[in-house]
Amino acid sequence: MKVCIRVILGAKKYWGYLILSMISIIVLTLTQLYAPWVIKELTDLATKGDPEIAAKASKMGLNLLAAYALQALCSFTRGYSAHYGAYHYLADLRTALYDKLQHLSLNYFNDKQTGQLVSRIMNDAANVELLLAHAIPDLIINVFIFLSVAAILFSINVKLAAASFITTPFLYLINIFYARVVLPKFRLNQKAIGDLNGALQDNLSGVKEIQVFNQQEYEIRKIGMLARRQSNTFLNAMRLGELFHPFISFFSAAGTVIIIIYGGYLASIGEVSIADIVGFILYLGLFYQPITRLSDVNEQLHTAIAGCERVFEVMDEESSIKEKINPTQLTNMKGDIEFRHVTFHYIEGSPIIKNFDLKIQSGTTVALVGPTGVGKTTLVSLLNRFYDPVQGSILIDNCDLKDVSLKSLRDNVSMVLQDVYLFTGTVFENIAYSCRNATKEQIITVAQKAQAHEFIMDLEHGYDTYIGERGVKLSGGQKQRLAIARALLRDAPILLLDEATSALDNQTEAAIQQALSILSAGRTTLMIAHRLSTIKSADQIVVLEGTGVAEQGTHETLLKKKGIYARLHAAQDI
Ligand SMILES: Nc1ncnc2c1ncn2[C@@H]1O[C@H](COP(=O)(O)OP(=O)(O)OP(=O)(O)O)[C@@H](O)[C@H]1O
């Protein structure tokens, strides 16, 4: 109930359309009730031998025609306005959900699959449409029809109306059976479809591995088994489901039989007219309809509510990265950075960094070095506030990052990530992603600096070449150069380079190194590199080990020290 109220309140902007739909439902139902009444009246006139039957019948016919016209109009406004409101709200909700996801911290995404999140936005959110345009209107229609037809039946004849209730307990019980026994079987079928989908997705993504390890036969058998299981689950559900409709039809028809027999008896003793019996039988069809649809409406409501609950679960999620009210805006940033007694863990009890201290003067370059998994990327992620330290603080120009507006922080930090991601779009659009209104000249300049211009010009359509899923596939090194160009375009006072040159050959790397050193002049640069040759000129090299700093100094001082750095360096020289 709470969920229904939340959806209805959320769709406030579209209440006008939803109310119009409700009014249309009521008028539509009333017009549906009119036709049996006309037939009953006509039968009455005919059986009584009314001399004015022709004139009266024409009048009734015209009224009925008007009712049918109104019915057609209401049928349109009912369907269209409910869907108009529901689909607009769905679009709003999907946008809000996406907005919410964009503002959640990376922690939230760590244990979620992209498919699951897409499914929240696409499938689960779609349930608001099911709720607003189907389940709630269907519930109202059915309750309204049931109550109004019952009122008409009792107004025609109380004894016959009471008799027509005889079959309702059976209809109700069949519905309960359907809801308790048949529907769960259909849910099993949904699960079987999900399993098959999941296995297919997994298989198609890993098609290369399947061929490399010659597992085609095994995978075909697996998919075949899941496909067969889904078919069997469906058939099992369907067999029981198919029993439902004949039983429902039988008990509805039995109601009519009771009325014919009992109506005939009441007519024989003069308690009811032929016209009443005719009218009664026509109304009976409408009377049983809501009862037979009970399980469908119930299922729709449950499905819709469960989907909406999953949506609201995300909407109510709190980001672990919270922005202060009235945060400080970083303007005219110098770029001094300080890690002050920083401790961080992803999983409680397994610290990645403990009591870490580091001061980086504005305009200098600091390189982070250390074994794989020691926490270099984590430190960089903390600086961009993808995560917050568990203890201690990080300061930029003496402002604690927790006091700074996230937007102004990220506007001042440019980053080249370890795993380069390029969007589906042109080369130009991908570079311009960091600065939407960049000119073609600016894009070409940064591409040249990143040593990307030449290979871009070799592509079929140059800067207008499509890349990403639907376009040309680029090599790791080419992607990296585009990512560097994108970061250069940002022209931010702080530059974070997470192994930005790892996928490049020696020659290109040397050229880019030169470009990066020109770029980093005057900016605070924090770089991570496995290849020590790339960080020789850094102002400070920080060697990480365990959960903290093992050594710190310039390339020369660290070599002289003959510690870890010197050993790593010697190993790489070999
Ligand atoms: N999102 C995460 N959730 C849980 N643990 C994580 C997460 N990201 C990284 N880790 C773990 O934290 C540790 C530090 O990872 P990080 O990526 O910072 O290391 P790194 O020094 O950059 O490694 P590499 O040189 O291989 O890139 C690793 O043990 C890693 O498994």
Coordinates of N, CA, C and O and ligand atoms in Angstrom, one line a residue, residues 110 346 352 371-378 387 418 499 530, ligand 1:
N110 N 30.6 -1.6 -6.4 CA 31.6 -2.6 -6.3 C 31.0 -4.0 -6.4 O 31.6 -4.9 -7.0
Y346 N 38.7 -1.1 2.0 CA 37.5 -1.5 1.3 C 36.6 -2.4 2.2 O 35.4 -2.3 2.3
I352 N 44.1 -1.0 3.5 CA 44.9 -0.9 2.4 C 46.0 0.1 2.7 O 47.2 -0.1 2.4
P371 N 54.6 -2.5 -5.3 CA 54.1 -3.8 -5.9 C 52.6 -3.7 -6.3 O 51.9 -2.9 -5.7
T372 N 52.2 -4.6 -7.1 CA 50.8 -4.6 -7.5 C 49.9 -4.9 -6.3 O 50.2 -5.7 -5.5
G373 N 48.8 -4.2 -6.3 CA 47.8 -4.4 -5.2 C 48.2 -3.6 -3.9 O 47.5 -3.8 -2.9
V374 N 49.2 -2.8 -3.9 CA 49.7 -2.1 -2.7 C 48.7 -1.0 -2.3 O 48.7 -0.6 -1.1
G375 N 48.0 -0.4 -3.3 CA 47.1 0.7 -3.0 C 47.4 2.0 -3.7 O 46.9 3.0 -3.3
K376 N 48.1 1.9 -4.9 CA 48.4 3.2 -5.6 C 47.2 3.8 -6.2 O 46.9 5.0 -6.0
T377 N 46.4 2.9 -6.9 CA 45.2 3.4 -7.5 C 44.2 3.9 -6.5 O 43.5 4.9 -6.6
T378 N 44.2 3.2 -5.3 CA 43.3 3.6 -4.2 C 43.6 5.0 -3.8 O 42.7 5.8 -3.6
Y387 N 36.2 7.7 -3.0 CA 36.0 7.1 -1.7 C 36.4 8.1 -0.7 O 37.2 9.0 -1.0
Q418 N 43.4 3.8 -15.3 CA 44.1 2.6 -15.7 C 43.4 1.9 -16.8 O 43.9 1.5 -17.8
E499 N 49.1 5.0 -14.5 CA 49.8 4.1 -15.5 C 49.3 4.5 -16.9 O 49.0 3.7 -17.7
H530 N 54.5 1.6 -13.4 CA 55.2 0.4 -13.1 C 56.6 0.4 -13.7 O 57.6 -0.1 -13.2
Ligands
LIG1 N1 36.6 -1.8 -5.1 C1 37.3 -2.6 -4.4 N2 36.8 -3.4 -3.5 C2 37.5 -4.2 -2.7 N3 38.9 -4.3 -2.8 C3 39.5 -3.5 -3.7 C4 38.7 -2.6 -4.6 N4 39.6 -2.0 -5.4 C5 40.8 -2.5 -5.1 N5 40.8 -3.4 -4.1 C6 41.9 -4.0 -3.4 O1 42.7 -3.0 -2.8 C7 44.0 -3.3 -3.0 C8 44.7 -2.1 -3.6 O2 44.3 -2.0 -4.9 P1 44.8 -0.9 -5.9 O3 44.1 -1.0 -7.2 O4 44.8 0.4 -5.2 O5 46.4 -1.4 -6.0 P2 47.5 -0.9 -7.0 O6 48.7 -0.6 -6.2 O7 47.0 0.3 -7.8 O8 47.6 -2.2 -7.9 P3 48.1 -2.3 -9.5 O9 49.5 -1.8 -9.5 O10 48.0 -3.7 -9.7 O11 47.2 -1.5 -10.3 C9 44.1 -4.6 -3.8 O12 44.3 -5.7 -2.9 C10 42.8 -4.7 -4.4 O13 42.4 -6.1 -4.6

